[in-house]
Each structure stands twice: as structure tokens, then as C-alpha cells.
Amino acid sequence: RGAVVAWCLPRTLSEAARRQGYLVRGHCPGGAEPILKYVAALPGDTVRVTAEGLTVNGRLLANSRPAARDSHGRALVAIPPGTYPVPPGRAWLWSPHTTRSFDSRYYGPLELRGLVGVARPVWTSHPALPAGARHGLLPAELARETDTLLVGER
């Protein structure tokens, strides 16, 4: 939980995301680029979907309230409200950076085989870091105010 990952969406979802302009051309199935998201929930966790957003094991995730429309005014369909135990071999992805993230609140858990790699911070800048710090890890609530350079590794 909490790792930033590069992930290939399943072919049909990837194709739909490209048609909507959410993803650009890439090497994943369906011809789209991988998404870059945080791992919100893993097997054994429980995700609850409500109008207020996603909770994982009882903790509300920042910026996880489903939007009714995308940035172009098109209707979005979120996962139906309910409680979802995360099954083996799957993960829920999400981004704390914006309410407009195309993530698991719209398509649910993804198969782990879509994992391309884990992004590691190599440079992070934020006023909350100690003076002179070259890098650091910040709590998710500060992440959207952070400038971070990420590199991937598989």
C-alpha cells in the first residue's frame, strides 16, 4: 500500500481510456501508455465505495469522491456503492493529487499482472522537508503540493 506504480490497464479499458483522451499512445495492451497511481488496497483489504469516496480498511482516501463528469463534461460511471473485499491477485489504484484521477473508483480492482514497475522518488521538494534535505518522503496529504521526480524500476 502507498507505493507509486506504473500499470497497464486491461485492453478494453485501455482502449476506452484512449478514445476518451485520458491516455496517450503507448506499449500497453490496447495501445495506451501505463497509468501512474498509488496502490490503495491489496488482497485482504476491504474497500468501501460511497458518495463521499473510497475507504480502505475504514480510512477515507483523500480526493477519492467520484466525479459525475470528466473535465470535458462527459458523464462518468463510478463503481457502484458497496463493500468490496480485495481478492487475491488484484489491487485498487488511486491518486491523492486530484479529484479528476481516472482510477479504481471508476473501474474497480485490477489484476496484478498489469504491474509494469514501481516508481521510486529520486528528488522531492516541499517546504515541510528539513532545510538542506536533498530528498524525502512526505505524507499523502502533502503529496499534491510536492514536486517529485520519479524513476521506474521493475
JSON list of C-alpha atoms in Angstrom, two decimals, residues 47-123:
[
{"chain": "A", "resi": 47, "resn": "VAL", "atom": "CA", "xyz": [-12.63, -1.14, 0.10]},
{"chain": "A", "resi": 48, "resn": "ARG", "atom": "CA", "xyz": [-15.89, 0.67, 0.71]},
{"chain": "A", "resi": 49, "resn": "VAL", "atom": "CA", "xyz": [-17.27, 2.84, -2.09]},
{"chain": "A", "resi": 50, "resn": "THR", "atom": "CA", "xyz": [-19.61, 5.67, -1.05]},
{"chain": "A", "resi": 51, "resn": "ALA", "atom": "CA", "xyz": [-20.71, 9.01, -2.48]},
{"chain": "A", "resi": 52, "resn": "GLU", "atom": "CA", "xyz": [-18.03, 10.60, -0.22]},
{"chain": "A", "resi": 53, "resn": "GLY", "atom": "CA", "xyz": [-15.23, 8.50, -1.71]},
{"chain": "A", "resi": 54, "resn": "LEU", "atom": "CA", "xyz": [-13.24, 5.34, -1.14]},
{"chain": "A", "resi": 55, "resn": "THR", "atom": "CA", "xyz": [-12.34, 3.99, 2.27]},
{"chain": "A", "resi": 56, "resn": "VAL", "atom": "CA", "xyz": [-9.71, 1.31, 2.73]},
{"chain": "A", "resi": 57, "resn": "ASN", "atom": "CA", "xyz": [-9.99, -0.64, 5.97]},
{"chain": "A", "resi": 58, "resn": "GLY", "atom": "CA", "xyz": [-12.11, 2.22, 7.36]},
{"chain": "A", "resi": 59, "resn": "ARG", "atom": "CA", "xyz": [-9.78, 5.07, 6.31]},
{"chain": "A", "resi": 60, "resn": "LEU", "atom": "CA", "xyz": [-11.14, 7.64, 3.81]},
{"chain": "A", "resi": 61, "resn": "LEU", "atom": "CA", "xyz": [-8.74, 8.30, 0.92]},
{"chain": "A", "resi": 62, "resn": "ALA", "atom": "CA", "xyz": [-8.06, 11.94, 0.03]},
{"chain": "A", "resi": 63, "resn": "ASN", "atom": "CA", "xyz": [-9.62, 13.22, -3.21]},
{"chain": "A", "resi": 64, "resn": "SER", "atom": "CA", "xyz": [-11.44, 9.92, -3.80]},
{"chain": "A", "resi": 65, "resn": "ARG", "atom": "CA", "xyz": [-15.02, 11.19, -4.20]},
{"chain": "A", "resi": 66, "resn": "PRO", "atom": "CA", "xyz": [-16.23, 10.02, -7.61]},
{"chain": "A", "resi": 67, "resn": "ALA", "atom": "CA", "xyz": [-16.89, 12.79, -10.11]},
{"chain": "A", "resi": 68, "resn": "ALA", "atom": "CA", "xyz": [-20.15, 12.82, -12.05]},
{"chain": "A", "resi": 69, "resn": "ARG", "atom": "CA", "xyz": [-18.46, 14.27, -15.16]},
{"chain": "A", "resi": 70, "resn": "ASP", "atom": "CA", "xyz": [-14.97, 14.37, -16.61]},
{"chain": "A", "resi": 71, "resn": "SER", "atom": "CA", "xyz": [-13.13, 17.61, -17.45]},
{"chain": "A", "resi": 72, "resn": "HIS", "atom": "CA", "xyz": [-14.90, 17.69, -20.86]},
{"chain": "A", "resi": 73, "resn": "GLY", "atom": "CA", "xyz": [-18.36, 17.45, -19.29]},
{"chain": "A", "resi": 74, "resn": "ARG", "atom": "CA", "xyz": [-18.90, 13.81, -20.25]},
{"chain": "A", "resi": 75, "resn": "ALA", "atom": "CA", "xyz": [-20.72, 11.55, -17.78]},
{"chain": "A", "resi": 76, "resn": "LEU", "atom": "CA", "xyz": [-18.56, 9.22, -15.70]},
{"chain": "A", "resi": 77, "resn": "VAL", "atom": "CA", "xyz": [-19.76, 5.93, -14.24]},
{"chain": "A", "resi": 78, "resn": "ALA", "atom": "CA", "xyz": [-18.23, 5.03, -10.89]},
{"chain": "A", "resi": 79, "resn": "ILE", "atom": "CA", "xyz": [-18.11, 1.61, -9.28]},
{"chain": "A", "resi": 80, "resn": "PRO", "atom": "CA", "xyz": [-21.47, 1.01, -7.54]},
{"chain": "A", "resi": 81, "resn": "PRO", "atom": "CA", "xyz": [-21.55, 1.88, -3.83]},
{"chain": "A", "resi": 82, "resn": "GLY", "atom": "CA", "xyz": [-20.78, -1.10, -1.65]},
{"chain": "A", "resi": 83, "resn": "THR", "atom": "CA", "xyz": [-18.15, -3.01, 0.27]},
{"chain": "A", "resi": 84, "resn": "TYR", "atom": "CA", "xyz": [-15.51, -4.85, -1.74]},
{"chain": "A", "resi": 85, "resn": "PRO", "atom": "CA", "xyz": [-13.01, -7.25, -0.19]},
{"chain": "A", "resi": 86, "resn": "VAL", "atom": "CA", "xyz": [-9.90, -7.19, -2.37]},
{"chain": "A", "resi": 87, "resn": "PRO", "atom": "CA", "xyz": [-9.49, -10.67, -3.87]},
{"chain": "A", "resi": 88, "resn": "PRO", "atom": "CA", "xyz": [-6.16, -12.45, -4.36]},
{"chain": "A", "resi": 89, "resn": "GLY", "atom": "CA", "xyz": [-4.22, -11.23, -7.39]},
{"chain": "A", "resi": 90, "resn": "ARG", "atom": "CA", "xyz": [-5.82, -7.77, -7.52]},
{"chain": "A", "resi": 91, "resn": "ALA", "atom": "CA", "xyz": [-5.20, -4.20, -6.33]},
{"chain": "A", "resi": 92, "resn": "TRP", "atom": "CA", "xyz": [-7.11, -0.91, -6.17]},
{"chain": "A", "resi": 93, "resn": "LEU", "atom": "CA", "xyz": [-5.24, 2.13, -7.56]},
{"chain": "A", "resi": 94, "resn": "TRP", "atom": "CA", "xyz": [-5.85, 5.82, -6.81]},
{"chain": "A", "resi": 95, "resn": "SER", "atom": "CA", "xyz": [-4.23, 9.25, -6.88]},
{"chain": "A", "resi": 96, "resn": "PRO", "atom": "CA", "xyz": [-4.32, 11.70, -3.97]},
{"chain": "A", "resi": 97, "resn": "HIS", "atom": "CA", "xyz": [-3.22, 14.56, -6.23]},
{"chain": "A", "resi": 98, "resn": "THR", "atom": "CA", "xyz": [-6.54, 15.41, -7.86]},
{"chain": "A", "resi": 99, "resn": "THR", "atom": "CA", "xyz": [-10.24, 14.66, -7.75]},
{"chain": "A", "resi": 100, "resn": "ARG", "atom": "CA", "xyz": [-10.05, 14.14, -11.54]},
{"chain": "A", "resi": 101, "resn": "SER", "atom": "CA", "xyz": [-7.88, 11.00, -11.49]},
{"chain": "A", "resi": 102, "resn": "PHE", "atom": "CA", "xyz": [-9.00, 8.12, -13.71]},
{"chain": "A", "resi": 103, "resn": "ASP", "atom": "CA", "xyz": [-8.50, 5.34, -11.18]},
{"chain": "A", "resi": 104, "resn": "SER", "atom": "CA", "xyz": [-10.12, 2.33, -9.50]},
{"chain": "A", "resi": 105, "resn": "ARG", "atom": "CA", "xyz": [-13.15, 4.29, -8.33]},
{"chain": "A", "resi": 106, "resn": "TYR", "atom": "CA", "xyz": [-14.27, 4.03, -11.99]},
{"chain": "A", "resi": 107, "resn": "TYR", "atom": "CA", "xyz": [-13.05, 0.54, -12.90]},
{"chain": "A", "resi": 108, "resn": "GLY", "atom": "CA", "xyz": [-12.51, -1.33, -9.63]},
{"chain": "A", "resi": 109, "resn": "PRO", "atom": "CA", "xyz": [-9.58, -3.57, -8.75]},
{"chain": "A", "resi": 110, "resn": "LEU", "atom": "CA", "xyz": [-7.03, -4.51, -11.38]},
{"chain": "A", "resi": 111, "resn": "GLU", "atom": "CA", "xyz": [-5.16, -7.77, -11.89]},
{"chain": "A", "resi": 112, "resn": "LEU", "atom": "CA", "xyz": [-1.62, -7.68, -10.53]},
{"chain": "A", "resi": 113, "resn": "ARG", "atom": "CA", "xyz": [-0.29, -8.87, -13.89]},
{"chain": "A", "resi": 114, "resn": "GLY", "atom": "CA", "xyz": [-0.81, -5.28, -15.16]},
{"chain": "A", "resi": 115, "resn": "LEU", "atom": "CA", "xyz": [2.00, -4.04, -12.91]},
{"chain": "A", "resi": 116, "resn": "VAL", "atom": "CA", "xyz": [4.80, -2.62, -15.04]},
{"chain": "A", "resi": 117, "resn": "GLY", "atom": "CA", "xyz": [7.04, -1.29, -12.29]},
{"chain": "A", "resi": 118, "resn": "VAL", "atom": "CA", "xyz": [7.37, 0.64, -9.06]},
{"chain": "A", "resi": 119, "resn": "ALA", "atom": "CA", "xyz": [8.28, 4.33, -9.22]},
{"chain": "A", "resi": 120, "resn": "ARG", "atom": "CA", "xyz": [10.87, 5.47, -6.69]},
{"chain": "A", "resi": 121, "resn": "PRO", "atom": "CA", "xyz": [11.34, 9.13, -5.72]},
{"chain": "A", "resi": 122, "resn": "VAL", "atom": "CA", "xyz": [14.78, 10.42, -6.67]},
{"chain": "A", "resi": 123, "resn": "TRP", "atom": "CA", "xyz": [14.09, 14.08, -5.87]}
]
